[in-house]
Amino acid sequence: MELTHIAKTVMEKRYLRLKEDGSKETPEEMLRRVAGVIAGVEAQYGASKKEVRAIEEAFYGLMDRQDFMPNSPTFTGAGTALGQLSACFVLPVGDSLVEIYETMKHAALIHQTGGGTGFAFSRLRPAGDKVRSSQGVASGPVSFLRVYNASTEAIKQGGTRRGANMGILRVDHPDILDFIESKADTTQITNFNISVGITDAFMAALEQGTDYELINPRNGEVTGKLSAKLVWDKLVENAWKTGEPGVIFIDRMNRRNPNNHVEVIEATNPCGEQPLPPYGSCNLGSINLANFVKNPYTAQAEVDWERLGQVARMATRFLDNVIDANKYPLPQIAEKARRDRRIGLGIMGWAEMLVQMGLAYDSDEAVALGNQVMTFIKQKAVEESMALAEARGAYPEWEGSQWHKAGLKVRNATMTTVAPTGTISLFAARPDLPCSGGIEPKFALVFTRNQAGAVMLDVDGQFATIAKREGWYSEELMQQVAERGTARGVAGVPERWQQVFATSHDISPEWHVRMQAAFQGADGLPVDRQPVDAAVSKTINFPHHASVEDVAKSYALAWQLGLKGITVYRDGSRASQVLTTGDKT
Ligand code: CDP
């Protein structure tokens, strides 16, 4: 493995384990540990020692070549006492004190293992509603959201990482307006992302300009009506101000869930890429697309389909094994995982693949290629899942599923996703070939850093390589790109590369949404042709001067193009922002 400085630091701090002799394992030893545990599962299905060894080598090679990385909990959990390997969980929140606090306890246990949790608060009776046992009044979903947030704050995460959460409320819940406003003060509820669960009925009311009904989940009674436009406007305005709430199209998620014959999805995991049923979980892993271009940076550049197909199949097998190697935090979760056998094969380094192919992110060609690449990976995942079903059996809930109806006997209820890959994309990056998270464009080409009073330039590995190769690299030029936060419009950068090296701020929100849609796939596709059968984690970036109307347009386009959800972020709209371009840092 050829790791960047930052990857080494992150690994050292949180991923490498102490060995029995008290010393820390090396990155290679970490990969060996993970490959060994995950390949060990093969023995349960009758593989000989020699066969297990061969699979272990294959798994090790996937990671060592930086072609594929499993999600963080697989690195930190494999072969340890906790042994929890998944990043994504959804827990149900029932409408009683016992259920509310039971689930809060369960969430704490999951956070302890590095997993993130999502919850729908939609089943809780609204604030002010009757509570029979105490003759009192209910405090409502938003107050319990605050309690959950405080619990996360109190426990944080020892050793691994802090637990992220997602809170969802259906748009037809009587407390929806309070929920939409609940994060207007950005110092509140900081351990949660929040999203509104938008129904088809709501979208129909919005299109027709009518009211829609609010329903008390305790008894199904209609408690009142609201104008769909008023709620939508409030939602969009808050998203414009602070980036939250996001939306998820909850009925679409359920309609397109291949396993919707046995489960109802109410929520997603924290970053939105996994719509999951109650007690649902998913282990993720992502392919580094930057490694799959032949003749990069030339007119003959092409995707290495053959090798991509092999890696996608082997990665699918890896993720299916993770289900059996996993030690689940709750019996209900273990049981569900063994019944639906969800896996989440995703990608990262998409921006770097595009640069090697000579395509600008904001181009029709790039959008078409995104759809083609993800559809291809899905096809390979389905092939491997079918082969696994042949050898090990279909997943127990398969009968009656959309897979069954399509005549496809598979081992996994869902297979593909696009995760943020916040940490594992660092592990996949090399000094000369970076790896941007998921399907995000590059954030910037040149960062400036103050080091002991001196201004240092951090130049994107691909940008530096090309500039040096073509002879237009200079400190002054890099400084200029850093200050502008883009190569576009910088005279010293050849026109072609100005286009190809698009950063997230160069790309209009519409292109961000179109790219997300290319990976998600449109409504109505057959189950094996949906490029992503879970969902896509993506941030739609806006410049600071964008208007509320601009955000509204993106939300509308998201609905129109078949997205399962959307999250926006307007530059500078939150006090703390991890990455900034220009020389502000
Ligand atoms: O790169 P890595 O595997 O560490 O994670 P990611 O792809 O950025 O995030 C995948 C999922 O892990 C998220 O959607 C969350 O469910 C979970 N996560 C979390 O719970 N807490 C974090 N601090 C980061 C991720």
Coordinates of C-alpha atoms and ligand atoms in Angstrom, one line a residue:
M1 CA 0.0 0.0 0.0
E2 CA 1.2 3.5 -0.8
L3 CA -0.5 5.7 1.8
T4 CA -0.6 9.5 2.0
H5 CA 0.6 11.2 5.1
I6 CA -2.9 11.9 6.4
A7 CA -4.0 8.3 5.9
K8 CA -1.0 7.1 8.0
T9 CA -1.9 9.5 10.7
V10 CA -5.6 8.5 10.8
M11 CA -4.8 4.8 10.8
E12 CA -2.2 5.2 13.5
K13 CA -4.6 7.1 15.7
R14 CA -7.8 5.0 15.4
Y15 CA -7.5 1.9 13.2
L16 CA -4.3 0.0 14.0
R17 CA -4.7 -2.4 16.9
L18 CA -2.3 -3.3 19.7
K19 CA -0.8 -6.8 19.1
E20 CA -0.2 -9.3 21.9
D21 CA 3.3 -8.1 22.4
G22 CA 2.0 -4.6 23.1
S23 CA 3.3 -3.1 19.8
K24 CA 1.0 -1.6 17.1
E25 CA 0.2 -3.6 14.0
T26 CA 1.4 -2.2 10.7
P27 CA -1.2 -1.2 8.0
E28 CA -0.3 -4.4 6.1
E29 CA -0.9 -6.4 9.3
M30 CA -4.3 -4.7 9.7
L31 CA -5.3 -5.8 6.2
R32 CA -4.0 -9.3 6.9
R33 CA -6.2 -9.4 10.1
V34 CA -9.3 -8.3 8.2
A35 CA -8.7 -10.6 5.2
G36 CA -8.1 -13.5 7.5
V37 CA -11.3 -13.0 9.5
I38 CA -13.5 -12.4 6.5
A39 CA -12.0 -15.3 4.4
G40 CA -12.3 -17.6 7.4
V41 CA -16.1 -17.6 6.8
E42 CA -15.5 -19.7 3.7
A43 CA -14.8 -22.8 5.9
Q44 CA -18.4 -22.7 7.1
Y45 CA -19.5 -23.3 3.6
G46 CA -17.1 -26.3 3.1
A47 CA -14.0 -24.6 1.6
S48 CA -10.8 -26.5 2.3
K49 CA -7.8 -24.9 4.1
K50 CA -6.2 -24.3 0.8
E51 CA -9.2 -22.7 -0.7
V52 CA -9.6 -20.4 2.3
R53 CA -6.0 -19.3 1.9
A54 CA -6.6 -18.5 -1.7
I55 CA -9.6 -16.3 -0.9
E56 CA -7.7 -14.7 1.9
E57 CA -5.0 -13.7 -0.6
A58 CA -7.6 -12.4 -3.0
F59 CA -9.3 -10.3 -0.2
Y60 CA -5.9 -9.0 1.0
G61 CA -5.0 -8.1 -2.6
L62 CA -8.2 -6.1 -3.1
M63 CA -7.2 -3.9 -0.1
D64 CA -3.5 -3.8 -0.6
R65 CA -3.8 -2.6 -4.2
Q66 CA -6.2 0.0 -2.8
D67 CA -8.9 -1.3 -5.2
F68 CA -11.5 -1.8 -2.5
M69 CA -11.9 -1.0 1.1
P70 CA -14.6 -2.2 3.6
N71 CA -16.3 0.4 5.9
S72 CA -14.4 1.6 9.0
P73 CA -16.1 -0.8 11.5
T74 CA -14.8 -3.8 9.5
F75 CA -11.2 -2.5 10.0
T76 CA -11.6 -1.6 13.6
G77 CA -13.8 -4.6 14.6
A78 CA -12.5 -7.7 12.7
G79 CA -10.8 -10.1 15.1
T80 CA -11.6 -8.0 18.2
A81 CA -13.7 -8.8 21.2
L82 CA -16.6 -6.6 20.1
G83 CA -16.3 -7.9 16.5
Q84 CA -19.0 -5.5 15.1
L85 CA -18.3 -4.9 11.4
S86 CA -21.2 -2.8 10.1
A87 CA -21.6 1.0 9.7
C88 CA -25.3 1.3 9.3
F89 CA -28.3 0.6 11.5
V90 CA -31.9 1.7 11.8
L91 CA -33.8 1.2 15.1
P92 CA -37.6 1.5 15.6
V93 CA -38.9 4.1 18.1
G94 CA -42.2 2.9 19.6
D95 CA -44.8 5.2 21.2
S96 CA -44.2 4.3 24.8
L97 CA -41.6 5.4 27.4
V98 CA -40.3 1.9 27.7
E99 CA -39.8 1.6 24.0
I100 CA -38.2 5.1 23.6
Y101 CA -35.6 4.4 26.3
E102 CA -35.0 0.8 25.2
T103 CA -34.1 2.1 21.8
M104 CA -31.9 4.8 23.2
K105 CA -29.9 2.2 25.1
H106 CA -29.6 0.1 21.9
A107 CA -28.3 3.1 20.1
A108 CA -25.6 3.6 22.7
L109 CA -24.5 0.0 22.3
I110 CA -24.3 0.4 18.5
H111 CA -22.3 3.7 18.9
Q112 CA -19.8 1.9 21.1
T113 CA -18.9 -0.3 18.2
G114 CA -18.5 2.5 15.6
G115 CA -21.9 2.1 13.9
G116 CA -24.3 4.9 13.0
T117 CA -28.0 4.8 13.8
G118 CA -31.1 6.2 12.1
F119 CA -34.5 6.5 13.7
A120 CA -38.0 7.6 12.6
F121 CA -39.8 9.5 15.3
S122 CA -43.0 9.3 13.3
R123 CA -44.7 6.8 15.5
L124 CA -44.6 9.0 18.5
R125 CA -47.8 10.8 19.5
P126 CA -47.6 14.6 19.0
A127 CA -46.8 17.1 21.7
G128 CA -49.8 17.9 23.8
D129 CA -51.5 14.6 23.0
K130 CA -53.1 12.5 25.8
V131 CA -51.0 10.1 27.9
R132 CA -53.4 7.8 29.6
S133 CA -51.1 6.1 32.2
S134 CA -50.0 9.4 33.8
Q135 CA -53.1 11.5 32.9
G136 CA -50.6 13.9 31.5
V137 CA -49.6 15.2 28.1
A138 CA -47.0 13.9 25.7
S139 CA -43.9 15.9 25.0
G140 CA -43.7 14.9 21.3
P141 CA -41.0 13.7 18.9
V142 CA -38.8 16.8 18.9
S143 CA -38.3 16.6 22.7
F144 CA -37.2 13.0 22.4
L145 CA -35.0 13.8 19.5
R146 CA -33.2 16.2 22.0
V147 CA -33.0 13.5 24.6
Y148 CA -31.4 11.1 22.1
N149 CA -29.0 13.8 21.1
A150 CA -28.0 14.4 24.7
S151 CA -27.4 10.7 25.2
T152 CA -25.0 10.6 22.2
E153 CA -23.2 13.7 23.5
A154 CA -22.7 12.0 26.9
I155 CA -21.3 8.7 25.7
K156 CA -19.3 9.9 22.6
Q157 CA -17.2 7.1 21.4
G158 CA -14.2 5.6 23.2
G159 CA -11.5 4.3 20.9
T160 CA -13.4 4.2 17.6
R161 CA -15.4 7.2 16.5
R162 CA -18.3 9.3 17.5
G163 CA -21.8 7.9 16.7
A164 CA -23.6 9.7 14.0
N165 CA -27.4 9.7 14.0
M166 CA -30.2 10.4 11.6
G167 CA -33.6 11.6 12.8
I168 CA -36.7 11.3 10.5
L169 CA -40.2 12.6 10.8
R170 CA -42.9 12.0 8.3
V171 CA -44.3 15.1 6.7
D172 CA -47.9 14.2 7.8
H173 CA -46.9 14.1 11.5
P174 CA -48.7 16.9 13.4
D175 CA -45.4 18.2 14.9
I176 CA -43.8 18.6 11.5
L177 CA -43.3 22.3 11.6
D178 CA -41.5 22.1 15.0
F179 CA -39.3 19.4 13.6
I180 CA -38.4 21.5 10.5
E181 CA -37.3 24.3 12.8
S182 CA -35.6 22.1 15.3
K183 CA -32.1 22.7 14.0
A184 CA -32.5 26.4 12.9
D185 CA -30.3 27.1 15.9
T186 CA -27.1 25.4 14.6
T187 CA -25.8 24.9 18.1
Q188 CA -28.6 22.4 18.9
I189 CA -29.0 18.7 18.2
T190 CA -25.5 18.6 16.7
N191 CA -25.2 14.8 16.9
F192 CA -28.1 14.3 14.4
N193 CA -28.7 14.9 10.8
I194 CA -32.4 15.4 10.3
S195 CA -34.6 14.7 7.3
V196 CA -38.3 15.0 6.5
G197 CA -40.0 11.9 5.2
I198 CA -41.9 13.1 2.2
T199 CA -44.9 11.1 1.0
D200 CA -46.4 10.7 -2.5
A201 CA -49.6 12.3 -1.1
F202 CA -47.7 15.3 0.0
M203 CA -46.0 15.7 -3.4
A204 CA -49.4 15.4 -5.1
A205 CA -50.8 18.1 -2.9
L206 CA -47.7 20.3 -3.6
E207 CA -48.2 19.8 -7.4
Q208 CA -51.9 20.7 -7.1
G209 CA -51.4 23.6 -4.7
T210 CA -53.7 22.0 -2.1
D211 CA -53.6 21.2 1.6
Y212 CA -52.7 17.8 2.9
E213 CA -53.8 16.0 6.1
L214 CA -51.9 15.7 9.4
I215 CA -52.4 12.4 11.2
N216 CA -51.9 11.4 14.8
P217 CA -50.0 8.2 14.7
R218 CA -51.5 7.1 18.0
N219 CA -55.0 6.5 16.6
G220 CA -54.8 7.4 12.9
E221 CA -57.1 10.4 13.4
V222 CA -56.7 13.4 11.2
T223 CA -55.8 16.3 13.4
G224 CA -55.7 19.1 10.9
K225 CA -54.5 20.2 7.5
L226 CA -51.6 22.2 6.2
S227 CA -50.8 23.8 2.9
A228 CA -48.2 21.6 1.2
K229 CA -46.6 24.7 -0.3
L230 CA -46.2 26.4 3.1
V231 CA -44.5 23.3 4.5
W232 CA -42.3 22.9 1.5
D233 CA -41.3 26.6 1.5
K234 CA -40.4 26.4 5.2
L235 CA -38.4 23.2 4.6
V236 CA -36.5 24.7 1.7
E237 CA -35.8 28.0 3.5
N238 CA -34.3 26.2 6.5
A239 CA -32.2 24.0 4.2
W240 CA -31.0 27.2 2.5
K241 CA -30.1 28.7 5.9
T242 CA -28.4 25.8 7.6
G243 CA -28.4 22.8 5.2
E244 CA -31.1 21.1 7.2
P245 CA -33.5 19.4 7.2
G246 CA -32.8 17.2 4.2
V247 CA -35.6 15.2 2.6
I248 CA -36.2 11.6 1.9
F249 CA -38.9 10.4 -0.5
I250 CA -40.2 7.7 1.8
D251 CA -42.9 6.2 -0.4
R252 CA -40.4 6.0 -3.4
M253 CA -37.9 4.3 -1.1
N254 CA -40.4 1.7 -0.2
R255 CA -41.7 1.2 -3.7
R256 CA -38.2 0.6 -5.0
N257 CA -37.0 -1.6 -2.1
P258 CA -36.5 -5.1 -3.7
N259 CA -37.5 -6.6 -0.3
N260 CA -40.7 -4.6 0.2
H261 CA -42.9 -7.7 0.5
V262 CA -41.8 -8.2 4.1
E263 CA -40.7 -4.9 5.5
V264 CA -41.5 -1.2 5.7
I265 CA -38.8 1.4 5.6
E266 CA -39.2 4.4 7.9
A267 CA -35.7 5.8 8.1
T268 CA -32.2 5.7 6.7
N269 CA -28.7 5.5 8.4
P270 CA -27.0 8.8 9.2
C271 CA -25.6 9.7 5.8
G272 CA -28.7 8.6 3.9
E273 CA -27.2 5.9 1.7
Q274 CA -29.0 3.0 3.4
P275 CA -32.8 3.1 3.7
L276 CA -33.4 0.3 6.2
P277 CA -36.3 -1.4 8.0
P278 CA -36.5 -1.5 11.8
Y279 CA -33.5 -3.4 13.2
G280 CA -32.0 -3.4 9.7
S281 CA -28.3 -3.1 9.3
C282 CA -25.8 -3.0 6.4
N283 CA -22.1 -3.5 6.0
L284 CA -20.5 -1.4 3.3
G285 CA -17.4 -1.5 1.1
S286 CA -16.3 0.7 -1.8
I287 CA -14.4 0.2 -5.0
N288 CA -11.8 2.9 -5.8
L289 CA -12.7 3.8 -9.4
A290 CA -9.4 5.8 -9.8
N291 CA -7.7 2.4 -10.2
F292 CA -9.7 1.3 -13.2
V293 CA -8.7 3.4 -16.1
K294 CA -6.5 2.1 -19.0
N295 CA -4.3 4.7 -20.8
P296 CA -5.2 7.4 -18.3
Y297 CA -5.0 11.1 -19.3
T298 CA -4.8 10.3 -23.0
A299 CA -7.2 10.3 -25.9
Q300 CA -7.2 6.4 -25.7
A301 CA -8.3 6.4 -22.0
E302 CA -10.9 3.7 -21.3
V303 CA -12.5 2.0 -18.3
D304 CA -10.9 -1.3 -17.5
W305 CA -14.2 -3.2 -17.5
E306 CA -12.7 -6.6 -17.1
R307 CA -10.7 -5.9 -14.0
L308 CA -13.6 -3.8 -12.6
G309 CA -15.9 -6.7 -13.1
Q310 CA -13.5 -9.1 -11.3
V311 CA -13.1 -6.7 -8.4
A312 CA -16.8 -6.0 -8.1
R313 CA -17.5 -9.8 -7.9
M314 CA -14.8 -10.4 -5.3
A315 CA -15.9 -7.4 -3.2
T316 CA -19.5 -8.8 -3.3
R317 CA -18.3 -12.1 -1.9
F318 CA -16.2 -10.2 0.7
L319 CA -19.3 -8.3 1.9
D320 CA -21.5 -11.4 2.0
N321 CA -18.9 -13.1 4.2
V322 CA -18.9 -10.0 6.5
I323 CA -22.5 -10.9 7.4
D324 CA -21.4 -14.2 8.8
A325 CA -18.2 -13.0 10.5
N326 CA -20.1 -10.1 12.2
K327 CA -21.0 -10.1 15.9
Y328 CA -24.2 -8.1 16.0
P329 CA -25.0 -5.7 18.9
L330 CA -28.5 -7.0 19.4
P331 CA -30.3 -10.3 18.8
Q332 CA -33.0 -8.5 16.8
I333 CA -30.4 -7.0 14.5
A334 CA -28.5 -10.3 14.1
E335 CA -31.8 -12.1 13.1
K336 CA -32.8 -9.5 10.6
A337 CA -29.3 -9.4 9.0
R338 CA -29.3 -13.1 8.5
R339 CA -32.8 -13.0 7.0
D340 CA -32.2 -10.2 4.5
R341 CA -28.4 -10.3 4.1
R342 CA -28.1 -6.7 2.9
I343 CA -24.7 -5.6 1.7
G344 CA -23.7 -2.2 0.4
L345 CA -21.1 -2.2 -2.4
G346 CA -20.3 1.3 -3.4
I347 CA -17.6 3.3 -5.1
M348 CA -15.2 6.2 -4.5
G349 CA -12.6 8.0 -6.6
W350 CA -15.2 8.9 -9.2
A351 CA -13.8 12.4 -9.6
E352 CA -10.4 10.9 -10.3
M353 CA -11.7 8.4 -12.8
L354 CA -13.3 11.3 -14.7
V355 CA -10.0 13.3 -14.8
Q356 CA -8.2 10.3 -16.2
M357 CA -10.9 9.8 -18.8
G358 CA -10.6 13.5 -19.7
L359 CA -14.2 14.3 -18.8
A360 CA -15.6 17.2 -16.9
Y361 CA -17.9 16.3 -14.0
D362 CA -20.5 18.8 -15.3
S363 CA -20.9 17.2 -18.8
D364 CA -23.4 14.8 -20.3
E365 CA -20.7 12.3 -21.1
A366 CA -19.7 12.1 -17.4
V367 CA -23.3 11.7 -16.3
A368 CA -23.8 8.9 -18.9
L369 CA -20.6 7.2 -17.8
G370 CA -21.6 7.4 -14.2
N371 CA -24.8 5.5 -14.9
Q372 CA -22.9 3.0 -17.1
V373 CA -20.2 2.3 -14.5
M374 CA -22.7 1.8 -11.6
T375 CA -25.1 -0.3 -13.7
F376 CA -22.1 -2.5 -14.6
I377 CA -21.0 -2.9 -11.0
K378 CA -24.6 -3.8 -10.0
Q379 CA -24.7 -6.4 -12.8
K380 CA -21.5 -8.0 -11.5
A381 CA -22.8 -7.9 -7.9
V382 CA -26.0 -9.6 -9.0
E383 CA -23.9 -12.3 -10.8
E384 CA -21.8 -13.0 -7.7
S385 CA -24.9 -12.9 -5.5
M386 CA -26.6 -15.5 -7.7
A387 CA -23.5 -17.7 -7.7
L388 CA -23.4 -17.4 -3.9
A389 CA -27.1 -18.3 -3.7
E390 CA -26.4 -21.3 -5.8
A391 CA -23.7 -22.5 -3.5
R392 CA -25.0 -21.2 -0.1
G393 CA -28.7 -20.6 -0.6
A394 CA -30.8 -17.6 -1.4
Y395 CA -31.4 -15.1 1.5
P396 CA -34.2 -16.4 3.7
E397 CA -36.7 -13.6 2.9
W398 CA -36.1 -14.0 -0.9
E399 CA -39.5 -15.7 -1.7
G400 CA -42.0 -13.1 -2.8
S401 CA -39.3 -10.4 -3.2
Q402 CA -38.8 -8.4 -6.4
W403 CA -35.8 -10.6 -7.1
H404 CA -38.0 -13.7 -6.9
K405 CA -40.6 -12.1 -9.2
A406 CA -37.9 -11.4 -11.7
G407 CA -36.7 -15.0 -11.6
L408 CA -33.4 -14.1 -10.0
K409 CA -32.3 -16.3 -7.1
V410 CA -29.9 -14.1 -5.1
R411 CA -28.2 -14.2 -1.7
N412 CA -28.6 -10.5 -0.8
A413 CA -31.8 -8.4 -0.5
T414 CA -29.9 -5.2 -1.6
M415 CA -26.4 -4.9 -3.0
T416 CA -25.3 -1.5 -4.1
T417 CA -25.1 1.9 -2.5
V418 CA -22.9 5.0 -2.6
A419 CA -21.5 5.8 0.8
P420 CA -19.6 9.0 1.7
T421 CA -16.4 7.0 2.3
G422 CA -15.1 9.8 4.5
T423 CA -12.3 7.8 6.0
I424 CA -11.8 4.9 3.7
S425 CA -11.3 7.2 0.7
L426 CA -8.2 8.4 2.5
F427 CA -6.9 4.9 2.8
A428 CA -7.5 4.4 -1.0
A429 CA -5.7 7.6 -1.9
R430 CA -2.1 7.6 -3.1
P431 CA 0.2 10.7 -3.2
D432 CA -0.1 11.0 -7.0
L433 CA -3.6 9.6 -7.4
P434 CA -6.0 11.0 -4.8
C435 CA -9.4 9.4 -4.1
S436 CA -12.4 11.7 -3.5
G437 CA -15.2 10.4 -1.4
G438 CA -18.1 8.6 -3.1
I439 CA -19.3 10.4 -6.2
E440 CA -18.3 13.8 -5.0
P441 CA -16.2 16.1 -7.2
K442 CA -12.9 17.3 -6.0
F443 CA -13.3 19.8 -3.3
A444 CA -10.4 21.9 -4.3
L445 CA -7.2 21.6 -6.3
V446 CA -4.8 23.6 -4.1
F447 CA -5.1 24.1 -0.4
T448 CA -3.0 26.5 1.5
R449 CA -1.8 25.6 5.0
N450 CA 0.0 27.7 7.6
Q451 CA 2.9 25.8 8.9
A452 CA 5.0 27.5 11.6
G453 CA 4.3 30.8 10.0
A454 CA 5.2 29.7 6.4
V455 CA 2.4 29.3 3.8
M456 CA 2.5 25.8 2.4
L457 CA 0.7 24.6 -0.8
D458 CA -1.0 21.2 -0.9
V459 CA -1.6 20.5 -4.6
D460 CA -4.0 17.8 -5.7
G461 CA -1.9 14.8 -6.9
Q462 CA -3.5 14.6 -10.3
F463 CA -3.3 18.3 -10.9
A464 CA 0.3 18.4 -9.9
T465 CA 1.2 15.4 -12.0
I466 CA -0.3 16.8 -15.2
A467 CA 1.0 20.3 -14.7
K468 CA 4.5 19.0 -14.2
R469 CA 4.3 16.6 -17.1
E470 CA 3.0 19.3 -19.5
G471 CA 5.4 21.9 -18.1
W472 CA 3.0 24.5 -16.8
Y473 CA 3.6 23.9 -13.1
S474 CA 4.8 26.9 -11.1
E475 CA 4.4 27.9 -7.4
E476 CA 2.8 31.2 -8.6
L477 CA 0.2 29.5 -10.7
M478 CA -0.7 27.1 -7.9
Q479 CA -1.0 30.0 -5.5
Q480 CA -3.4 31.6 -8.0
V481 CA -5.5 28.5 -8.2
A482 CA -5.6 28.3 -4.4
E483 CA -6.7 31.9 -4.1
R484 CA -9.5 31.6 -6.6
G485 CA -10.5 28.1 -5.3
T486 CA -10.7 26.8 -8.9
A487 CA -8.7 26.4 -12.1
R488 CA -11.5 27.7 -14.2
G489 CA -10.6 31.1 -15.5
V490 CA -6.9 30.9 -14.5
A491 CA -5.1 31.8 -17.7
G492 CA -2.0 29.7 -17.1
V493 CA -4.0 26.4 -16.9
P494 CA -4.7 25.0 -20.4
E495 CA -8.4 25.4 -21.3
R496 CA -8.9 21.6 -21.5
W497 CA -7.7 21.1 -18.0
Q498 CA -9.7 24.0 -16.7
Q499 CA -12.8 22.1 -17.8
V500 CA -11.7 18.6 -16.6
F501 CA -10.5 19.7 -13.2
A502 CA -14.0 20.9 -12.1
T503 CA -14.2 21.4 -8.3
S504 CA -17.5 21.2 -6.4
H505 CA -17.9 25.0 -6.5
D506 CA -17.5 25.1 -10.2
I507 CA -20.3 22.7 -10.7
S508 CA -23.8 24.0 -10.7
P509 CA -26.3 22.4 -8.3
E510 CA -28.2 21.0 -11.3
W511 CA -25.2 19.0 -12.4
H512 CA -24.7 17.7 -8.8
V513 CA -28.3 16.5 -8.8
R514 CA -28.0 15.0 -12.3
M515 CA -24.9 13.1 -11.3
Q516 CA -26.6 11.7 -8.1
A517 CA -29.6 10.7 -10.3
A518 CA -27.3 8.9 -12.8
F519 CA -26.0 6.7 -10.0
Q520 CA -29.3 6.2 -8.3
G521 CA -31.2 5.3 -11.5
A522 CA -34.7 6.4 -12.5
D523 CA -38.0 5.1 -11.2
G524 CA -39.5 2.0 -12.8
L525 CA -36.3 0.1 -13.7
P526 CA -36.3 -3.7 -13.2
V527 CA -34.7 -4.7 -10.0
D528 CA -31.4 -5.9 -11.5
R529 CA -31.1 -2.7 -13.6
Q530 CA -31.4 -0.2 -10.8
P531 CA -27.7 0.9 -10.6
V532 CA -28.1 1.5 -6.9
D533 CA -30.7 -0.5 -5.0
A534 CA -30.1 1.3 -1.7
A535 CA -29.4 5.0 -2.0
V536 CA -26.7 7.6 -2.7
S537 CA -25.1 9.8 -0.1
K538 CA -24.3 13.1 -1.7
T539 CA -24.1 16.8 -0.9
I540 CA -25.5 19.3 -3.4
N541 CA -23.2 22.3 -3.0
F542 CA -24.4 25.9 -3.4
P543 CA -22.4 29.1 -3.5
H544 CA -23.0 31.5 -0.7
H545 CA -25.0 33.8 -2.9
A546 CA -27.5 31.1 -4.0
S547 CA -31.1 32.0 -3.4
V548 CA -33.9 30.1 -1.6
E549 CA -35.4 29.6 -5.1
D550 CA -32.3 27.9 -6.3
V551 CA -32.5 25.4 -3.4
A552 CA -36.2 24.9 -4.2
K553 CA -35.4 24.1 -7.8
S554 CA -32.9 21.4 -6.8
Y555 CA -35.4 19.8 -4.5
A556 CA -37.9 19.7 -7.3
L557 CA -35.4 18.3 -9.7
A558 CA -34.4 15.6 -7.2
W559 CA -38.1 14.5 -7.1
Q560 CA -38.4 14.6 -10.9
L561 CA -35.2 12.6 -11.6
G562 CA -36.0 9.8 -9.2
L563 CA -33.7 10.5 -6.2
K564 CA -34.5 8.9 -2.9
G565 CA -33.4 11.9 -1.0
I566 CA -31.4 15.1 -1.1
T567 CA -29.1 17.0 1.1
V568 CA -27.9 20.5 0.3
Y569 CA -25.2 22.7 1.7
R570 CA -24.7 26.4 0.9
D571 CA -21.2 27.6 1.4
G572 CA -20.7 29.5 4.6
S573 CA -24.2 28.8 5.9
R574 CA -22.9 27.0 9.1
A575 CA -20.5 28.5 11.5
S576 CA -18.0 25.6 11.4
Q577 CA -17.1 24.1 8.1
V578 CA -14.4 21.5 7.9
L579 CA -13.0 22.4 4.5
T580 CA -12.7 25.8 2.9
T581 CA -11.2 26.8 -0.3
G582 CA -9.2 29.9 -1.0
D583 CA -6.6 31.3 1.4
K584 CA -8.8 31.5 4.4
T585 CA -7.3 28.5 6.1
Ligands
CDP1 O1 -15.3 5.9 5.3 P1 -16.0 5.2 6.4 O2 -16.1 3.7 6.1 O3 -15.4 5.5 7.7 O4 -17.5 5.8 6.5 P2 -18.4 6.6 5.6 O5 -18.5 6.0 4.2 O6 -18.0 8.1 5.6 O7 -19.8 6.5 6.3 C1 -20.6 5.3 6.2 C2 -21.6 5.3 7.3 O8 -20.9 5.1 8.5 C3 -22.4 6.5 7.5 O9 -23.5 6.6 6.6 C4 -22.9 6.3 8.9 O10 -23.9 5.3 9.0 C5 -21.6 5.7 9.6 N1 -20.8 6.7 10.3 C6 -21.0 7.0 11.6 O11 -21.9 6.5 12.2 N2 -20.2 8.0 12.3 C7 -19.3 8.6 11.6 N3 -18.6 9.5 12.3 C8 -19.0 8.3 10.2 C9 -19.8 7.4 9.6

